[in-house]
C-alpha cells in the first residue's frame, strides 16, 4: 500500500512541471470544446490527437489524450443543458433535467452542478482504479498463449456492444474486419508476407494511425457534409458555482451513481452512456421526489453526470490490466499506448508499475482542470458551439492529412487515411460502429501470434485452448456474450430467470420505461 502511495506521489510529481501543466491545460480545453460540439465524440477527439502526440514523450502523450477524453465526456453536458442536444452520447441522460433547468433560467446552476458532479464521479472511479488495478494484474500473470488468444478474441467479441450499434452482429462484423486488416503485411513468427498483393508499401502492414484518423476524422467530415447544424446560444447570467448544501443533500446519489459507473466501466465495452442511464434510473427509483425528474431535478442531473464520468476512470482498469477497453475511447487509447511503446496487459505491473499510478495522477489532474475550467469559463464554452460547421471541418481535414503524413513522411499513408475515411463513411451510413474495427486492428497481431504459438506448443492440438481453467472460463464468457446478443436466446433466458408476479394484483416488475 505504501509503495503504491509513493508511486502515486511520484506520478503526480512527473506532471507538475511546466510541460505537464501546459499539456493538461490545452488538452482539457480542447477536450471540452470537442464535447461541446454536437457530432464530435470523445473517441473521435482522442483518435485525431494520437498523430499529433507522436513526437511527445510517452507519459506526456498519454496525459494529453487522457485530458482530451475526460474533457470531452464532461463537455458534452454544456449543449445538453443549453440546447437539449447532447454533445456526446454519454450526455444524453443529462438533457432530461439539465435542459428544463435552463428553460427555467437556471442554466448556470445546472452547469455548475454538472461540473462538480462530473468531478466527484471521476474521483470515485480513480479510487477504484488505484485499488483494483494491481490486484487484477496479479491475477492475470497466470495467462499464457492460450489465454492471450481468448483474451484478444474476447476484446473483438465484446466490441459487438461497444458503440451502441443497432445490431451486435454489426459490431462483430466490424471487429472481424479489423482482424482481417491486421493480417496484412509481414507476420511475426516466420516473416512471411501476407495479403500484400505485390505492393512493397504493404509489407509493413497497415499503419494504425492513418487508418484510425481516416476512420474517425475523415469519415466524420464526409458525414457532416450531408447536414449542417445551426446553433444559437444565449449568455448565461445566473450563478454557476453551486452551494455546498445543494451537493451534500444528494451525497447518497453521488456515491451510488459513482459506484454504478465504476461497475459499468470495469465491464469491457459497455460505455459511459449506459452508466448515465443506469445511474439516472436508480436515482429516480430511490428518490423521495421522483415526480420532479424530467422537470429540472437537481438529483437527476447529478446522477447522470456522476455516472457517466466515473466510467472514464473505471474503464482504465481492464484497459491497463487486460488490454481490453472499458469503452470505445479506451480502445483508441490502447492503440495510442502501443504506438508510444507502452504495452497494457497483465505484464504492465511487472514491466512498468509506475505507469499505472501515472494514469491515476493523469485522471486526478485532468479532473481538477475540468472543475476549474467548467466553473470559470462557462460563457467562453458557449461561444465554441457557434463555430460554423464548415470551418471546423476544414481544420479537421488539414489535421487528418498532416497527422497521417507526419509519421513516416509517406504519401501512401495519406492515401490509406483517405481510403479508410471513405470506408468508415460507408460503414457509418450502414450503421456499423467504427471503434470495433480499430480494436480489431490493435488486437489482431496478439490473437494471430498466440493462436499459432499455442498450436506450436501443443503440436497442432486444440485441446489446451478449452481445457486449461482460465482458457475455459474465457471461452465460456465469449460463448455466453455471443448467445446473449441473439434476441431469441435473450428472450428465452429472461423467461427462465423472470420471477412470476404474485397473484395479489401487484404491479409487474420493471413496468414502464425510464
Tab-separated table of N, CA and C in Angstrom, residues 20-100:
chain	number	residue	atom	x	y	z
A	20	UNK	N	4.092	19.526	-18.298
A	20	UNK	CA	2.931	18.747	-17.902
A	20	UNK	C	1.702	19.607	-17.677
A	21	UNK	N	1.863	20.730	-16.947
A	21	UNK	CA	0.729	21.607	-16.666
A	21	UNK	C	0.210	22.267	-17.943
A	22	UNK	N	1.129	22.614	-18.851
A	22	UNK	CA	0.713	23.208	-20.124
A	22	UNK	C	-0.105	22.206	-20.936
A	23	UNK	N	0.349	20.961	-20.976
A	23	UNK	CA	-0.397	19.929	-21.716
A	23	UNK	C	-1.757	19.665	-21.091
A	24	UNK	N	-1.819	19.684	-19.763
A	24	UNK	CA	-3.105	19.480	-19.086
A	24	UNK	C	-4.082	20.582	-19.455
A	25	UNK	N	-3.601	21.818	-19.488
A	25	UNK	CA	-4.497	22.957	-19.737
A	25	UNK	C	-5.046	22.947	-21.168
A	26	UNK	N	-4.141	22.864	-22.159
A	26	UNK	CA	-4.649	22.964	-23.534
A	26	UNK	C	-5.421	21.711	-23.945
A	27	UNK	N	-4.989	20.528	-23.469
A	27	UNK	CA	-5.689	19.295	-23.849
A	27	UNK	C	-7.074	19.235	-23.206
A	28	UNK	N	-7.192	19.680	-21.970
A	28	UNK	CA	-8.501	19.698	-21.310
A	28	UNK	C	-9.443	20.674	-22.000
A	29	UNK	N	-8.935	21.862	-22.334
A	29	UNK	CA	-9.756	22.843	-23.051
A	29	UNK	C	-10.203	22.301	-24.408
A	30	UNK	N	-9.281	21.638	-25.114
A	30	UNK	CA	-9.631	21.053	-26.408
A	30	UNK	C	-10.675	19.957	-26.232
A	31	UNK	N	-10.505	19.114	-25.218
A	31	UNK	CA	-11.474	18.050	-24.971
A	31	UNK	C	-12.861	18.595	-24.664
A	32	UNK	N	-12.931	19.645	-23.844
A	32	UNK	CA	-14.231	20.252	-23.534
A	32	UNK	C	-14.867	20.820	-24.799
A	33	UNK	N	-14.032	21.462	-25.638
A	33	UNK	CA	-14.548	22.011	-26.895
A	33	UNK	C	-15.098	20.913	-27.790
A	34	UNK	N	-14.398	19.787	-27.869
A	34	UNK	CA	-14.874	18.652	-28.670
A	34	UNK	C	-16.193	18.122	-28.119
A	35	UNK	N	-16.287	18.032	-26.803
A	35	UNK	CA	-17.524	17.558	-26.196
A	35	UNK	C	-18.685	18.496	-26.419
A	36	UNK	N	-18.409	19.807	-26.465
A	36	UNK	CA	-19.479	20.788	-26.651
A	36	UNK	C	-20.066	20.715	-28.052
A	37	UNK	N	-19.214	20.478	-29.044
A	37	UNK	CA	-19.667	20.493	-30.437
A	37	UNK	C	-20.432	19.212	-30.770
A	38	UNK	N	-21.730	19.304	-31.032
A	38	UNK	CA	-22.502	18.101	-31.368
A	38	UNK	C	-21.946	17.419	-32.615
A	39	UNK	N	-21.833	16.119	-32.566
A	39	UNK	CA	-21.299	15.360	-33.688
A	39	UNK	C	-19.863	14.931	-33.491
A	40	UNK	N	-19.125	15.659	-32.645
A	40	UNK	CA	-17.742	15.277	-32.357
A	40	UNK	C	-17.729	14.515	-31.042
A	41	UNK	N	-17.273	13.282	-31.055
A	41	UNK	CA	-17.295	12.430	-29.868
A	41	UNK	C	-15.924	12.384	-29.206
A	42	UNK	N	-15.896	11.878	-27.989
A	42	UNK	CA	-14.623	11.716	-27.282
A	42	UNK	C	-13.714	10.751	-28.034
A	43	UNK	N	-14.291	9.694	-28.589
A	43	UNK	CA	-13.495	8.719	-29.332
A	43	UNK	C	-12.819	9.366	-30.537
A	44	UNK	N	-13.567	10.178	-31.271
A	44	UNK	CA	-13.002	10.848	-32.437
A	44	UNK	C	-11.918	11.836	-32.022
A	45	UNK	N	-12.152	12.584	-30.938
A	45	UNK	CA	-11.157	13.541	-30.470
A	45	UNK	C	-9.842	12.886	-30.103
A	46	UNK	N	-9.904	11.781	-29.378
A	46	UNK	CA	-8.689	11.057	-28.998
A	46	UNK	C	-7.990	10.502	-30.240
A	47	UNK	N	-8.770	9.969	-31.174
A	47	UNK	CA	-8.183	9.394	-32.390
A	47	UNK	C	-7.454	10.443	-33.219
A	48	UNK	N	-8.061	11.636	-33.347
A	48	UNK	CA	-7.431	12.698	-34.125
A	48	UNK	C	-6.137	13.174	-33.488
A	49	UNK	N	-6.096	13.172	-32.163
A	49	UNK	CA	-4.946	13.732	-31.471
A	49	UNK	C	-3.776	12.759	-31.378
A	50	UNK	N	-4.030	11.469	-31.611
A	50	UNK	CA	-2.948	10.480	-31.487
A	50	UNK	C	-1.776	10.843	-32.391
A	51	UNK	N	-2.065	11.212	-33.636
A	51	UNK	CA	-0.983	11.520	-34.577
A	51	UNK	C	-0.216	12.766	-34.172
A	52	UNK	N	-0.872	13.711	-33.504
A	52	UNK	CA	-0.201	14.940	-33.099
A	52	UNK	C	0.698	14.741	-31.880
A	53	UNK	N	0.512	13.631	-31.161
A	53	UNK	CA	1.346	13.356	-29.977
A	53	UNK	C	2.483	12.396	-30.299
A	54	UNK	N	2.677	12.108	-31.580
A	54	UNK	CA	3.644	11.072	-31.963
A	54	UNK	C	5.059	11.400	-31.508
A	55	UNK	N	5.443	12.675	-31.531
A	55	UNK	CA	6.796	13.054	-31.149
A	55	UNK	C	6.958	13.375	-29.679
A	56	UNK	N	5.929	13.242	-28.885
A	56	UNK	CA	5.997	13.568	-27.466
A	56	UNK	C	6.521	12.385	-26.663
A	57	UNK	N	6.987	12.670	-25.456
A	57	UNK	CA	7.368	11.602	-24.538
A	57	UNK	C	6.128	10.762	-24.216
A	58	UNK	N	6.290	9.430	-24.034
A	58	UNK	CA	5.110	8.565	-23.858
A	58	UNK	C	4.157	9.028	-22.768
A	59	UNK	N	4.684	9.359	-21.579
A	59	UNK	CA	3.782	9.729	-20.488
A	59	UNK	C	3.080	11.056	-20.771
A	60	UNK	N	3.747	11.994	-21.443
A	60	UNK	CA	3.108	13.256	-21.794
A	60	UNK	C	2.056	13.056	-22.879
A	61	UNK	N	2.326	12.145	-23.806
A	61	UNK	CA	1.360	11.858	-24.873
A	61	UNK	C	0.081	11.255	-24.297
A	62	UNK	N	0.223	10.274	-23.422
A	62	UNK	CA	-0.967	9.644	-22.826
A	62	UNK	C	-1.687	10.628	-21.915
A	63	UNK	N	-0.957	11.490	-21.225
A	63	UNK	CA	-1.574	12.541	-20.410
A	63	UNK	C	-2.458	13.429	-21.279
A	64	UNK	N	-1.930	13.832	-22.422
A	64	UNK	CA	-2.684	14.699	-23.328
A	64	UNK	C	-3.962	14.017	-23.799
A	65	UNK	N	-3.853	12.757	-24.208
A	65	UNK	CA	-5.023	12.027	-24.694
A	65	UNK	C	-6.046	11.798	-23.587
A	66	UNK	N	-5.552	11.539	-22.373
A	66	UNK	CA	-6.459	11.308	-21.252
A	66	UNK	C	-7.238	12.585	-20.915
A	67	UNK	N	-6.565	13.734	-20.989
A	67	UNK	CA	-7.242	15.002	-20.711
A	67	UNK	C	-8.303	15.295	-21.765
A	68	UNK	N	-7.999	14.977	-23.031
A	68	UNK	CA	-8.987	15.174	-24.095
A	68	UNK	C	-10.193	14.257	-23.866
A	69	UNK	N	-9.935	13.008	-23.511
A	69	UNK	CA	-11.006	12.037	-23.262
A	69	UNK	C	-11.914	12.504	-22.132
A	70	UNK	N	-11.317	12.821	-21.004
A	70	UNK	CA	-12.112	13.236	-19.848
A	70	UNK	C	-12.818	14.561	-20.114
A	71	UNK	N	-12.122	15.501	-20.779
A	71	UNK	CA	-12.728	16.792	-21.086
A	71	UNK	C	-13.910	16.670	-22.025
A	72	UNK	N	-13.822	15.758	-23.009
A	72	UNK	CA	-14.917	15.596	-23.964
A	72	UNK	C	-16.155	15.007	-23.308
A	73	UNK	N	-15.966	14.017	-22.442
A	73	UNK	CA	-17.115	13.423	-21.731
A	73	UNK	C	-17.791	14.488	-20.862
A	74	UNK	N	-16.977	15.314	-20.210
A	74	UNK	CA	-17.538	16.394	-19.386
A	74	UNK	C	-18.187	17.475	-20.248
A	75	UNK	N	-17.524	17.855	-21.364
A	75	UNK	CA	-18.006	18.961	-22.179
A	75	UNK	C	-19.344	18.703	-22.836
A	76	UNK	N	-19.692	17.448	-23.045
A	76	UNK	CA	-20.967	17.142	-23.676
A	76	UNK	C	-22.170	17.632	-22.901
A	77	UNK	N	-21.987	17.903	-21.613
A	77	UNK	CA	-23.116	18.369	-20.796
A	77	UNK	C	-23.491	19.815	-21.101
A	78	UNK	N	-22.583	20.598	-21.715
A	78	UNK	CA	-22.882	22.011	-21.962
A	78	UNK	C	-24.068	22.170	-22.926
A	79	UNK	N	-23.953	21.604	-24.121
A	79	UNK	CA	-25.048	21.732	-25.080
A	79	UNK	C	-26.252	20.885	-24.678
A	80	UNK	N	-26.023	19.828	-23.906
A	80	UNK	CA	-27.147	19.037	-23.407
A	80	UNK	C	-28.043	19.903	-22.520
A	81	UNK	N	-27.427	20.757	-21.724
A	81	UNK	CA	-28.178	21.631	-20.821
A	81	UNK	C	-28.770	22.826	-21.568
A	82	UNK	N	-27.982	23.440	-22.443
A	82	UNK	CA	-28.405	24.682	-23.088
A	82	UNK	C	-29.320	24.480	-24.288
A	83	UNK	N	-29.122	23.371	-25.016
A	83	UNK	CA	-29.825	23.190	-26.285
A	83	UNK	C	-30.667	21.929	-26.354
A	84	UNK	N	-30.602	21.100	-25.315
A	84	UNK	CA	-31.247	19.786	-25.351
A	84	UNK	C	-30.632	18.900	-26.428
A	85	UNK	N	-29.357	19.179	-26.789
A	85	UNK	CA	-28.609	18.380	-27.763
A	85	UNK	C	-27.365	17.855	-27.064
A	86	UNK	N	-27.286	16.571	-26.740
A	86	UNK	CA	-26.086	16.059	-26.072
A	86	UNK	C	-24.860	16.177	-26.964
A	87	UNK	N	-23.790	16.801	-26.449
A	87	UNK	CA	-22.569	16.936	-27.222
A	87	UNK	C	-21.931	15.599	-27.524
A	88	UNK	N	-22.069	14.649	-26.619
A	88	UNK	CA	-21.604	13.278	-26.819
A	88	UNK	C	-22.727	12.332	-26.368
A	89	UNK	N	-22.737	11.080	-26.828
A	89	UNK	CA	-23.785	10.148	-26.398
A	89	UNK	C	-23.849	9.984	-24.882
A	90	UNK	N	-22.711	10.161	-24.198
A	90	UNK	CA	-22.686	9.999	-22.748
A	90	UNK	C	-23.547	11.034	-22.033
A	91	UNK	N	-23.860	12.151	-22.699
A	91	UNK	CA	-24.610	13.239	-22.063
A	91	UNK	C	-26.100	13.211	-22.389
A	92	UNK	N	-26.567	12.144	-23.016
A	92	UNK	CA	-27.977	12.085	-23.410
A	92	UNK	C	-28.900	12.165	-22.192
A	93	UNK	N	-28.544	11.456	-21.115
A	93	UNK	CA	-29.389	11.473	-19.915
A	93	UNK	C	-29.371	12.840	-19.227
A	94	UNK	N	-28.333	13.631	-19.454
A	94	UNK	CA	-28.223	14.958	-18.844
A	94	UNK	C	-29.304	15.895	-19.366
A	95	UNK	N	-29.765	15.669	-20.601
A	95	UNK	CA	-30.775	16.556	-21.181
A	95	UNK	C	-32.095	16.500	-20.416
A	96	UNK	N	-32.399	15.375	-19.765
A	96	UNK	CA	-33.721	15.183	-19.161
A	96	UNK	C	-34.019	16.218	-18.081
A	97	UNK	N	-33.020	16.584	-17.290
A	97	UNK	CA	-33.232	17.584	-16.239
A	97	UNK	C	-32.388	18.839	-16.445
A	98	UNK	N	-31.285	18.725	-17.214
A	98	UNK	CA	-30.452	19.903	-17.460
A	98	UNK	C	-31.164	20.938	-18.312
A	99	UNK	N	-31.813	20.504	-19.389
A	99	UNK	CA	-32.496	21.447	-20.270
A	99	UNK	C	-33.703	22.099	-19.594
A	100	UNK	N	-34.539	21.366	-18.848
A	100	UNK	CA	-35.618	22.043	-18.118
A	100	UNK	C	-35.098	23.102	-17.144
